[in-house]
Coordinates of C-alpha atoms in Angstrom, one line a residue:
Chain O
X1 CA 30.5 12.9 -45.4
X2 CA 31.8 15.9 -43.2
X3 CA 32.8 18.2 -45.7
X4 CA 29.2 18.4 -46.6
X5 CA 27.8 18.1 -43.2
X6 CA 30.2 21.9 -42.8
X7 CA 28.6 22.9 -47.0
X8 CA 25.6 22.7 -45.6
X9 CA 25.6 24.1 -42.2
X10 CA 28.3 27.4 -43.5
X11 CA 25.9 27.7 -46.4
X12 CA 22.9 27.9 -43.9
X13 CA 24.6 30.4 -42.0
X14 CA 25.3 33.0 -45.7
X15 CA 21.7 32.7 -45.6
X16 CA 20.5 34.2 -42.5
X17 CA 22.8 36.7 -42.4
X18 CA 22.5 37.9 -45.8
X19 CA 20.1 39.9 -45.1
X20 CA 21.1 41.5 -41.5
X21 CA 24.8 43.3 -43.6
X22 CA 22.9 44.0 -46.5
X23 CA 20.2 45.6 -45.0
X24 CA 21.1 49.1 -42.1
X25 CA 18.9 48.8 -39.2
X26 CA 17.4 52.6 -40.2
X27 CA 16.2 50.5 -43.6
X28 CA 14.6 47.3 -40.8
X29 CA 13.5 48.8 -39.1
X30 CA 11.6 50.4 -42.4
X31 CA 10.5 47.0 -43.7
X32 CA 9.0 45.5 -40.1
X33 CA 10.4 42.4 -38.1
X34 CA 8.3 39.3 -38.7
X35 CA 9.1 36.5 -36.7
X36 CA 9.8 36.9 -32.4
X37 CA 11.5 34.8 -30.5
X38 CA 10.2 34.5 -27.0
X39 CA 11.6 33.5 -23.6
X40 CA 8.9 32.9 -19.9
X41 CA 9.7 33.0 -16.7
X42 CA 8.8 33.3 -14.0
X43 CA 6.0 31.3 -11.2
X44 CA 3.0 29.3 -12.3
X45 CA 0.6 27.1 -10.1
X46 CA -0.7 23.9 -10.3
X47 CA -4.3 24.4 -8.9
X48 CA -5.7 21.8 -11.1
X49 CA -4.7 19.4 -8.8
X50 CA -6.0 19.0 -5.5
X51 CA -3.0 19.8 -3.7
X52 CA -2.4 23.0 -5.1
X53 CA 1.4 22.8 -6.5
X54 CA 3.4 25.5 -7.1
X55 CA 7.1 25.9 -8.6
X56 CA 9.0 26.7 -11.5
X57 CA 7.8 27.4 -14.8
X58 CA 9.5 28.3 -18.9
X59 CA 8.1 29.2 -21.5
X60 CA 9.2 29.4 -25.0
X61 CA 7.5 31.0 -27.7
X62 CA 8.1 30.8 -31.5
X63 CA 5.7 33.4 -34.0
X64 CA 4.8 35.1 -37.5
X65 CA 3.4 37.1 -38.4
X66 CA 2.4 41.3 -39.7
X67 CA 0.5 43.7 -39.8
X68 CA -2.7 44.4 -42.0
X69 CA -2.1 48.1 -43.6
X70 CA -4.0 50.2 -41.4
X71 CA -4.7 48.1 -39.5
X72 CA -2.3 49.1 -36.0
X73 CA -3.0 45.7 -34.6
X74 CA -0.5 43.0 -35.5
X75 CA -1.1 39.2 -35.4
X76 CA 1.3 36.6 -35.4
X77 CA 1.3 32.9 -35.6
X78 CA 2.2 31.0 -32.6
X79 CA 3.6 28.2 -31.4
X80 CA 4.5 27.5 -27.4
X81 CA 6.4 25.0 -25.1
X82 CA 6.1 25.9 -22.1
X83 CA 8.0 23.2 -18.5
X84 CA 6.9 24.0 -15.2
X85 CA 7.9 21.9 -12.4
X86 CA 5.4 22.4 -9.4
X87 CA 5.4 21.2 -5.9
X88 CA 3.0 20.6 -3.0
X89 CA 1.7 19.3 0.4
X90 CA -0.7 17.4 0.9
X91 CA -1.4 16.7 4.5
X92 CA 0.1 17.6 7.7
X93 CA 1.2 15.4 11.1
X94 CA 1.3 12.1 9.7
X95 CA -0.7 12.1 6.7
X96 CA 1.6 15.1 4.9
X97 CA 2.7 13.8 1.3
X98 CA 4.2 15.8 -1.2
X99 CA 4.1 15.9 -4.7
X100 CA 6.3 16.4 -7.6
X101 CA 4.4 18.0 -11.1
X102 CA 6.4 18.1 -14.1
X103 CA 4.6 19.8 -16.7
X104 CA 5.3 19.8 -19.6
X105 CA 3.0 21.5 -22.9
X106 CA 2.5 23.0 -26.5
X107 CA 0.3 24.9 -28.2
X108 CA -0.8 26.4 -31.2
X109 CA -3.0 29.4 -31.3
X110 CA -3.0 33.6 -32.9
X111 CA -1.3 36.5 -30.4
X112 CA -2.6 40.4 -31.1
X113 CA -0.5 42.4 -30.3
X114 CA -2.0 46.0 -29.8
X115 CA 0.7 49.3 -29.1
X116 CA -2.1 51.3 -26.9
X117 CA 1.7 54.0 -25.7
X118 CA 4.7 54.9 -28.2
X119 CA 6.6 51.8 -27.4
X120 CA 3.9 49.6 -25.0
X121 CA 1.8 47.1 -26.3
X122 CA -0.9 45.3 -25.4
X123 CA -0.8 41.4 -26.2
X124 CA -3.5 38.9 -26.4
X125 CA -2.4 35.0 -26.5
X126 CA -5.0 31.8 -27.8
X127 CA -3.4 28.9 -28.6
X128 CA -4.7 25.3 -28.1
X129 CA -2.3 22.3 -28.4
X130 CA -1.4 19.4 -25.6
X131 CA 0.2 19.2 -22.1
X132 CA 1.9 15.6 -20.6
X133 CA 1.9 15.1 -16.9
X134 CA 4.8 13.6 -15.6
X135 CA 3.6 13.2 -11.7
X136 CA 6.2 11.5 -8.5
X137 CA 4.9 11.7 -5.3
X138 CA 5.8 10.6 -0.9
X139 CA 3.2 9.6 0.8
X140 CA 3.6 8.9 4.8
X141 CA 7.8 9.8 5.3
X142 CA 8.4 8.1 2.6
X143 CA 6.7 4.8 3.1
X144 CA 5.2 5.1 -0.3
X145 CA 6.1 7.0 -3.6
X146 CA 4.0 7.1 -7.1
X147 CA 4.8 8.2 -10.0
X148 CA 1.7 8.7 -12.7
X149 CA 1.7 10.3 -16.5
X150 CA -1.5 12.3 -17.8
X151 CA -1.6 14.2 -20.3
X152 CA -5.0 16.1 -22.3
X153 CA -5.7 19.0 -24.4
X154 CA -4.1 22.0 -23.1
X155 CA -6.3 26.0 -24.3
X156 CA -4.0 28.3 -23.4
X157 CA -4.9 32.6 -22.9
X158 CA -2.3 35.1 -21.8
X159 CA -2.4 38.6 -22.4
X160 CA -0.1 41.1 -21.5
X161 CA 2.6 44.0 -21.2
X162 CA 5.6 44.8 -23.8
X163 CA 7.7 47.5 -23.2
X164 CA 9.8 47.9 -27.1
X165 CA 13.2 48.9 -25.7
X166 CA 15.1 48.3 -28.7
X167 CA 13.3 47.5 -32.6
X168 CA 14.7 43.9 -32.2
X169 CA 14.8 44.0 -28.6
X170 CA 11.0 44.0 -26.1
X171 CA 11.0 43.3 -22.0
X172 CA 7.3 42.8 -20.9
X173 CA 5.1 40.7 -18.3
X174 CA 1.7 38.5 -18.4
X175 CA -0.6 36.3 -17.3
X176 CA -1.0 32.8 -18.5
X177 CA -4.0 30.6 -18.0
X178 CA -3.1 27.4 -19.1
X179 CA -6.7 24.8 -19.4
X180 CA -6.0 20.7 -19.7
X181 CA -9.8 19.8 -21.0
X182 CA -9.8 16.9 -20.5
X183 CA -7.1 15.6 -18.1
X184 CA -8.7 12.9 -16.3
X185 CA -11.5 13.9 -13.7
X186 CA -9.8 11.3 -11.2
X187 CA -6.2 11.9 -10.2
X188 CA -4.8 8.5 -9.4
X189 CA -1.9 9.7 -7.1
X190 CA -3.2 12.8 -5.3
X191 CA -6.0 10.2 -4.5
X192 CA -3.1 8.1 -3.4
X193 CA -1.5 11.0 -1.4
X194 CA -4.9 11.9 -0.2
X195 CA -5.8 15.4 -1.9
X196 CA -9.6 14.6 -3.8
X197 CA -10.0 14.9 -7.5
X198 CA -12.5 17.1 -7.0
X199 CA -11.2 19.8 -5.4
X200 CA -8.9 20.1 -8.4
X201 CA -9.9 23.5 -10.3
X202 CA -10.2 24.5 -13.8
X203 CA -6.4 26.1 -15.2
X204 CA -3.4 27.1 -13.7
X205 CA -2.2 30.9 -13.5
X206 CA 0.8 31.9 -14.6
X207 CA 3.2 35.1 -13.9
X208 CA 5.2 35.7 -16.4
X209 CA 8.0 37.4 -17.1
X210 CA 8.9 37.5 -21.8
X211 CA 12.2 39.0 -23.0
X212 CA 11.2 39.3 -27.0
X213 CA 13.6 39.2 -29.7
X214 CA 12.1 40.8 -33.1
X215 CA 13.3 39.4 -36.1
Chain G
X1 CA 22.3 -11.3 -66.6
X2 CA 23.1 -11.8 -63.4
X3 CA 25.6 -14.6 -61.9
X4 CA 24.4 -17.0 -60.0
X5 CA 26.8 -15.9 -57.1
X6 CA 24.9 -12.9 -56.6
X7 CA 21.5 -14.0 -56.5
X8 CA 23.1 -15.6 -54.3
X9 CA 24.5 -13.6 -52.2
X10 CA 20.4 -12.0 -52.5
X11 CA 19.6 -15.0 -50.9
X12 CA 21.6 -15.1 -48.3
X13 CA 21.6 -11.3 -47.8
X14 CA 18.2 -11.5 -47.2
X15 CA 17.7 -15.1 -45.3
X16 CA 20.0 -13.1 -43.4
X17 CA 17.7 -10.7 -42.9
X18 CA 14.3 -12.7 -42.4
X19 CA 16.6 -14.3 -39.0
X20 CA 17.8 -10.9 -37.7
X21 CA 13.8 -9.3 -38.5
X22 CA 12.2 -12.3 -36.3
X23 CA 15.7 -11.9 -34.0
X24 CA 14.8 -7.8 -33.2
X25 CA 11.4 -8.0 -33.1
X26 CA 9.7 -7.9 -36.0
X27 CA 8.0 -11.7 -35.7
X28 CA 6.9 -11.2 -32.7
X29 CA 4.9 -13.1 -30.1
X30 CA 1.7 -11.2 -29.3
X31 CA -1.2 -12.4 -27.4
X32 CA -5.0 -11.6 -27.1
X33 CA -6.0 -10.8 -23.4
X34 CA -9.1 -10.5 -22.1
X35 CA -10.2 -7.4 -21.1
X36 CA -10.2 -7.7 -17.8
X37 CA -6.0 -7.5 -18.5
X38 CA -6.3 -4.9 -21.6
X39 CA -8.0 -2.6 -19.8
X40 CA -6.7 0.2 -17.8
X41 CA -8.9 1.2 -15.0
X42 CA -9.0 3.3 -11.5
X43 CA -11.7 4.9 -9.5
X44 CA -12.7 5.0 -5.4
X45 CA -13.7 2.4 -4.4
X46 CA -15.0 0.3 -0.5
X47 CA -13.1 -1.7 1.8
X48 CA -15.1 -3.8 4.7
X49 CA -12.1 -5.6 6.0
X50 CA -11.7 -8.2 10.0
X51 CA -8.5 -7.1 11.3
X52 CA -6.8 -9.7 13.1
X53 CA -3.9 -9.0 14.7
X54 CA -2.7 -12.5 15.6
X55 CA 0.4 -12.7 16.4
X56 CA 2.6 -9.7 18.6
X57 CA 6.1 -10.0 19.6
X58 CA 5.5 -10.7 23.8
X59 CA 1.9 -10.7 24.3
X60 CA 0.3 -12.8 25.4
X61 CA -3.0 -13.4 23.9
X62 CA -3.9 -12.3 20.5
X63 CA -5.8 -8.8 20.4
X64 CA -10.1 -8.7 19.7
X65 CA -10.3 -8.4 15.7
X66 CA -12.4 -5.5 14.6
X67 CA -13.6 -5.1 11.6
X68 CA -13.1 -1.6 9.4
X69 CA -14.5 0.3 6.0
X70 CA -12.9 2.5 4.7
X71 CA -12.2 4.3 0.7
X72 CA -10.2 2.7 -0.9
X73 CA -8.4 3.6 -3.9
X74 CA -7.5 1.6 -7.4
X75 CA -4.9 2.4 -10.1
X76 CA -3.5 0.2 -12.6
X77 CA -0.9 2.1 -14.2
X78 CA 0.8 2.2 -9.9
X79 CA 0.3 -1.4 -10.1
X80 CA 3.7 -3.0 -10.2
X81 CA 3.4 -5.7 -12.3
X82 CA 2.5 -4.9 -16.2
X83 CA -0.5 -5.5 -16.3
X84 CA -1.4 -5.2 -12.7
X85 CA -4.4 -3.9 -10.3
X86 CA -3.3 -1.9 -7.2
X87 CA -5.4 -0.8 -3.8
X88 CA -5.1 0.9 -1.2
X89 CA -7.3 0.8 1.9
X90 CA -5.5 3.5 4.9
X91 CA -7.4 3.4 8.1
X92 CA -7.8 5.0 11.6
X93 CA -7.2 1.8 14.3
X94 CA -9.4 1.7 17.0
X95 CA -8.3 3.2 20.0
X96 CA -4.8 4.0 19.2
X97 CA -5.8 5.8 16.1
X98 CA -2.4 5.1 14.7
X99 CA -2.2 5.1 11.0
X100 CA -3.2 0.9 9.1
X101 CA -2.6 1.6 5.3
X102 CA -3.8 -1.6 3.6
X103 CA -1.8 -2.7 -0.2
X104 CA -2.6 -4.7 -1.6
X105 CA -1.2 -5.3 -5.6
X106 CA -2.4 -8.1 -8.1
X107 CA -1.2 -9.6 -11.2
X108 CA -4.0 -9.6 -14.4
X109 CA -1.9 -10.6 -16.1
X110 CA -2.8 -14.7 -17.2
X111 CA -6.2 -13.3 -16.9
X112 CA -5.6 -14.5 -13.6
X113 CA -9.1 -14.1 -11.2
X114 CA -6.9 -15.7 -8.1
X115 CA -4.7 -15.1 -5.8
X116 CA -2.7 -16.5 -3.8
X117 CA -0.2 -14.4 -0.5
X118 CA 2.2 -15.9 -0.9
X119 CA 3.0 -16.5 -4.8
X120 CA 4.6 -13.2 -4.7
X121 CA 5.0 -13.4 -8.2
X122 CA 1.1 -12.4 -8.9
X123 CA 1.2 -11.2 -5.7
X124 CA 2.6 -8.4 -3.6
X125 CA 0.7 -7.5 0.0
X126 CA 1.8 -4.5 2.5
X127 CA 0.2 -3.4 5.5
X128 CA 2.0 -1.5 7.7
X129 CA 1.3 1.2 10.9
X130 CA 2.4 4.3 11.2
X131 CA 2.5 5.9 15.3
X132 CA 0.1 8.9 15.2
X133 CA 2.8 10.8 17.6
X134 CA 6.0 9.9 16.4
X135 CA 5.5 9.8 12.7
X136 CA 7.3 5.9 12.8
X137 CA 6.7 2.8 11.6
X138 CA 6.6 0.4 14.1
X139 CA 4.9 -2.6 12.1
X140 CA 5.1 -3.3 8.3
X141 CA 4.3 -6.8 7.1
X142 CA 4.2 -8.9 3.8
X143 CA 2.0 -11.1 1.9
X144 CA 3.3 -14.6 3.5
X145 CA 0.3 -16.8 3.2
X146 CA -3.5 -16.6 2.0
X147 CA -6.3 -16.2 -1.2
X148 CA -7.9 -13.2 -3.3
X149 CA -10.8 -14.3 -5.7
X150 CA -11.1 -11.9 -8.2
X151 CA -15.9 -12.2 -7.1
X152 CA -17.5 -10.2 -9.5
X153 CA -16.1 -7.8 -12.3
X154 CA -18.4 -5.8 -14.9
X155 CA -16.7 -3.9 -18.2
X156 CA -18.9 -1.7 -19.8
X157 CA -17.2 1.2 -21.8
X158 CA -16.1 3.8 -20.0
X159 CA -16.5 1.8 -16.7
X160 CA -15.8 -1.1 -14.7
X161 CA -17.5 -2.9 -11.6
X162 CA -15.4 -5.8 -9.7
X163 CA -16.0 -7.5 -6.2
X164 CA -12.2 -8.9 -4.7
X165 CA -13.3 -10.7 -1.6
X166 CA -10.6 -13.1 0.6
X167 CA -9.0 -12.5 2.9
X168 CA -4.6 -12.7 3.7
X169 CA -2.3 -12.5 6.5
X170 CA 0.6 -11.2 6.6
X171 CA 3.8 -11.3 8.4
X172 CA 6.7 -8.6 9.8
X173 CA 9.4 -10.4 9.8
X174 CA 10.4 -8.6 13.4
X175 CA 14.7 -7.2 13.3
X176 CA 16.4 -9.8 12.9
X177 CA 15.1 -10.2 8.5
X178 CA 14.5 -13.5 9.3
X179 CA 11.3 -14.7 9.4
X180 CA 9.9 -17.3 11.5
X181 CA 11.5 -16.3 14.5
X182 CA 10.6 -14.8 17.6
X183 CA 10.0 -11.5 17.2
X184 CA 7.5 -11.6 13.9
X185 CA 3.8 -10.2 14.1
X186 CA 1.2 -11.8 12.0
X187 CA -1.6 -9.2 10.9
X188 CA -4.8 -11.8 9.2
X189 CA -7.4 -9.6 7.4
X190 CA -10.4 -10.8 6.1
X191 CA -11.3 -8.0 3.2
X192 CA -14.1 -7.4 0.4
X193 CA -13.3 -4.4 -1.9
X194 CA -15.9 -3.7 -4.2
X195 CA -15.2 -0.1 -6.6
X196 CA -18.1 2.5 -6.2
X197 CA -20.5 1.8 -8.7
X198 CA -20.8 -2.1 -8.2
X199 CA -19.8 -3.7 -11.1
X200 CA -23.7 -4.7 -9.9
X201 CA -24.7 -1.5 -11.2
X202 CA -22.1 -1.5 -14.2
X203 CA -23.3 -4.4 -15.1
X204 CA -26.5 -3.2 -15.4
X205 CA -25.2 0.4 -17.0
X206 CA -27.6 2.5 -14.7
X207 CA -27.7 2.9 -10.6
X208 CA -28.0 -0.5 -8.6
X209 CA -28.1 0.0 -5.0
X210 CA -24.5 -2.2 -4.3
X211 CA -26.1 -5.9 -3.3
X212 CA -23.4 -4.7 0.7
X213 CA -25.0 -3.0 2.6
X214 CA -25.3 1.0 2.1
X215 CA -23.5 2.0 4.0
X216 CA -22.1 5.5 3.7
X217 CA -18.3 4.9 3.7
X218 CA -17.3 8.9 4.4
X219 CA -13.0 10.1 2.9
X220 CA -10.9 8.6 4.6
X221 CA -9.9 9.5 8.0
X222 CA -13.3 10.4 8.8
X223 CA -15.4 7.5 9.1
X224 CA -18.8 7.3 7.9
X225 CA -22.0 8.5 10.6
X226 CA -24.9 6.3 9.4
X227 CA -24.2 3.6 12.1
X228 CA -27.8 1.7 10.0
X229 CA -26.5 -0.4 8.8
X230 CA -23.9 -3.1 9.5
X231 CA -22.2 -6.0 7.1
X232 CA -20.5 -8.4 9.0
X233 CA -18.1 -10.1 6.5
X234 CA -18.0 -13.2 8.7
X235 CA -22.0 -13.8 8.3
X236 CA -23.2 -12.0 5.3
X237 CA -25.7 -9.8 6.8
X238 CA -26.9 -6.4 8.3
X239 CA -28.2 -5.6 11.5
X240 CA -30.3 -2.3 10.9
X241 CA -29.6 -1.5 14.8
X242 CA -26.8 -0.7 15.5
X243 CA -24.8 -2.0 17.5
X244 CA -27.4 -4.5 18.0
X245 CA -26.8 -8.0 16.1
X246 CA -29.2 -11.1 15.7
X247 CA -26.2 -12.9 16.5
X248 CA -24.5 -10.3 19.5
X249 CA -20.5 -11.1 19.7
X250 CA -20.4 -7.3 18.1
X251 CA -21.6 -4.3 19.9
X252 CA -20.8 -1.5 18.2
X253 CA -17.8 0.4 19.8
X254 CA -20.5 3.9 21.1
X255 CA -24.3 3.5 20.7
X256 CA -25.8 6.5 21.6
X257 CA -28.0 6.2 18.2
X258 CA -26.2 9.3 16.5
X259 CA -23.9 6.9 14.6
X260 CA -20.8 4.7 15.2
X261 CA -17.6 6.7 16.5
X262 CA -14.0 6.1 16.3
X263 CA -14.3 5.5 12.2
X264 CA -15.8 2.4 11.0
X265 CA -14.6 0.1 13.8
X266 CA -16.8 -2.4 15.3
X267 CA -14.6 -4.6 18.1
X268 CA -15.8 -8.0 18.3
X269 CA -15.9 -8.8 21.6
X270 CA -16.0 -12.4 22.6
X271 CA -12.6 -14.5 21.9
X272 CA -11.2 -14.4 18.7
X273 CA -10.4 -17.7 19.4
X274 CA -13.9 -19.1 19.1
X275 CA -14.6 -18.2 15.4
X276 CA -13.7 -20.5 12.2
X277 CA -11.4 -18.9 10.0
X278 CA -12.3 -21.7 8.4
X279 CA -15.6 -20.9 8.8
X280 CA -15.8 -17.6 6.6
X281 CA -17.5 -17.7 3.5
X282 CA -15.4 -16.5 0.9
X283 CA -17.3 -17.6 -1.6
X284 CA -20.2 -15.8 -0.6
X285 CA -21.7 -14.4 -3.0
X286 CA -23.1 -12.3 -1.1
X287 CA -24.5 -10.4 -4.7
X288 CA -25.6 -12.1 -6.8
X289 CA -28.8 -10.5 -7.8
X290 CA -28.9 -8.4 -11.3
X291 CA -29.3 -8.0 -14.2
X292 CA -28.2 -9.9 -17.4
X293 CA -28.4 -9.7 -20.7
X294 CA -27.2 -5.6 -20.7
X295 CA -25.9 -5.2 -24.1
X296 CA -23.4 -2.1 -22.7
X297 CA -21.4 -5.1 -20.5
X298 CA -18.7 -6.3 -22.2
X299 CA -16.6 -10.3 -20.0
X300 CA -14.6 -12.0 -21.6
X301 CA -15.8 -14.9 -18.8
X302 CA -18.8 -16.1 -19.4
X303 CA -21.2 -14.1 -21.8
X304 CA -24.0 -15.5 -20.6
X305 CA -22.8 -14.3 -16.0
X306 CA -21.0 -11.7 -16.3
X307 CA -22.2 -11.1 -12.8
X308 CA -21.4 -14.8 -11.1
X309 CA -25.3 -15.9 -11.5
X310 CA -25.7 -18.1 -14.4
X311 CA -28.9 -16.9 -16.8
X312 CA -29.3 -14.4 -13.0
X313 CA -32.4 -11.6 -13.7
X314 CA -33.1 -11.5 -9.8
X315 CA -33.1 -7.7 -8.7
X316 CA -34.9 -8.6 -5.9
X317 CA -31.9 -10.4 -3.9
X318 CA -29.2 -7.9 -1.7
X319 CA -27.7 -10.2 -0.3
X320 CA -28.4 -14.0 -1.6
X321 CA -27.6 -15.4 -5.1
X322 CA -31.4 -16.1 -5.9
X323 CA -31.5 -17.3 -9.6
X324 CA -33.7 -17.2 -12.2
X325 CA -32.3 -19.1 -14.1
X326 CA -32.1 -21.9 -11.1
X327 CA -34.6 -22.9 -8.7
X328 CA -34.4 -22.1 -5.5
X329 CA -33.7 -25.1 -3.8
X330 CA -30.1 -23.9 -4.9
X331 CA -30.0 -22.4 -1.6
X332 CA -29.6 -18.9 -2.7
X333 CA -31.0 -17.4 0.6
X334 CA -33.1 -13.6 -0.6
X335 CA -31.6 -11.9 3.0
X336 CA -28.6 -14.0 3.5
X337 CA -30.1 -14.7 7.2
X338 CA -26.8 -16.5 7.4
X339 CA -23.7 -17.5 6.0
X340 CA -24.9 -21.5 6.8
X341 CA -27.8 -21.4 4.3
X342 CA -27.2 -18.7 2.3
X343 CA -24.8 -19.5 -0.6
X344 CA -22.5 -20.3 1.6
X345 CA -19.3 -22.8 0.9
X346 CA -18.9 -23.9 -2.5
X347 CA -22.1 -20.9 -3.4
X348 CA -25.2 -21.3 -5.4
X349 CA -25.8 -24.1 -7.8
X350 CA -25.4 -21.7 -11.3
X351 CA -23.9 -18.6 -9.5
X352 CA -19.9 -19.9 -9.9
X353 CA -18.3 -17.2 -11.5
X354 CA -18.4 -18.6 -14.6
X355 CA -14.1 -18.5 -15.3
X356 CA -12.7 -19.9 -18.9
X357 CA -9.4 -21.3 -18.8
X358 CA -6.9 -18.7 -19.0
X359 CA -5.4 -20.0 -22.6
X360 CA -9.2 -19.4 -24.3
X361 CA -8.1 -15.9 -24.5
X362 CA -4.3 -15.7 -24.8
X363 CA -3.9 -17.2 -29.0
X364 CA -0.9 -16.4 -29.4
X365 CA -0.5 -15.4 -32.7
X366 CA 2.6 -14.2 -34.7
X367 CA 2.6 -10.9 -36.6
X368 CA 4.5 -8.4 -38.7
X369 CA 5.5 -4.6 -35.8
X370 CA 7.3 -2.3 -34.0
X371 CA 9.9 0.1 -35.7
X372 CA 12.8 -2.0 -33.8
X373 CA 12.5 -4.8 -36.9
X374 CA 11.1 -2.8 -39.8
X375 CA 14.7 -0.6 -39.2
X376 CA 16.6 -3.2 -40.7
X377 CA 14.4 -5.3 -42.8
X378 CA 14.2 -1.9 -45.0
X379 CA 18.3 -1.8 -44.9
X380 CA 19.1 -4.6 -44.8
X381 CA 16.7 -5.3 -48.2
X382 CA 18.4 -1.5 -49.7
X383 CA 21.8 -3.6 -49.1
X384 CA 20.0 -5.6 -51.6
X385 CA 19.2 -3.9 -53.7
X386 CA 21.9 -1.8 -53.9
X387 CA 24.3 -4.8 -54.8
X388 CA 21.3 -6.2 -56.9
X389 CA 21.5 -2.0 -59.0
X390 CA 25.1 -2.8 -58.5
X391 CA 25.9 -6.1 -60.1
X392 CA 23.3 -5.4 -62.6

């Protein structure tokens, strides 16, 4: 059994390595790339929550696509997996409540990548998927602790700039907004913490640095 | 042709598979709980509380009771119970401005609609006070006796309304961590929790005034500013003149005519010992008026009396329990000038909360479910098949 597993792995590795071994970089550049693997990291605001938490956000984007002949703009079908760890406080003194929101999301959509200078591109993403939020609150100096879970439909919109440093690598920066469309309008955790649900906003903005592999 | 031995083996394996799957939950017990139990809900509510700080260590006499009207939050998902209902009310203690928090967690399992304060398996109550200056919790009590009742409930598509009424005795066992000792502190709280909107409105499928006086409950920690209506949980009546009640034992803590300051508190100025707690009408269905027959309403307790008023079609009574299906001689006062003349004690005839026996909603059935059971079953059947093919 182990021998069979190793055989399968070696074959897969060979499939992946074979094109790279056969084609020179020049040939690859001539042929172009169709896959992207992109990592994002940065600052995320949880504006949809009444206590306005903020924290670290990260995302992995996988995409495949290309361009039409004679048309400079590239189109990619993309899949996003995003996460964010947001912390916030509400109230002061004895009313102070601390919240932690763990955000997990996935979405599928379309990327449009347009060249605006030699190696500089402008990108626009639009995707739809699902968001899941695990929330915890500590209230009145630890006298009460609560945990809730929620999920909802997610629409993500992103714009950014990307500079292609090499044929296989780009760096960029972007702004994203994540719009959870049907999270519960009554945020029980926020309400328990004293934050009225009505104070929540419509979208979570993110400011991200991106690193992209073109394959 | 198969020999007898493999057949016996297959039967043995099949029997083992069924036994295994049964043990792992393929044939598991499931229940048909009532909507009250199955429903998951959350939202805003309001509470009318009367706080009796009955016993405090070192205090010679108990403090005067006071009334509190406060916003409340309820939700099922934060309950400690599997099918629970969690209610939290926060308010300022009069005079001290310390923060008081009342938490009631109710277990709905078994379609339960009454809860004893000393039954920790079905009710968890906590009342604690936090000092404004230091932030320290200086009184932390848990429910030790009392009783709560689900007085009314209305479940419609996408919304729920309920009213819970009763009283709780909560005891802080003190530093010695032993109950019934000198350092114990006891608070008794008479309470009414009512959803926003109230069950009558949910049942009617349209906005409808609460049978409770229409006090504007402002958001915690502020208080309502309209003192025009005063709900007295003792007598279930209200007096539109702030600070002047017909029985004269209550006054608001200020009466400049612009509102009741100090939040939502009302100080009782007579001797609390003169109260007959037993006369407090926990069954005063001050709001049985409702329009029944709304098809959007689903109540498993009694299809014909979802609001606890059998056949009720009256919409005129805001504090009484008038019921068109029963005669006025049932003792339902339309104005509820006092509980003794209203729906006190045993309540109005035909106005009892008709609760079907819980057993009727828990017809236990056995059905196949669960991957944890199906997995081994498929595996074992595959094994049977493999043996079969090998032997053949």
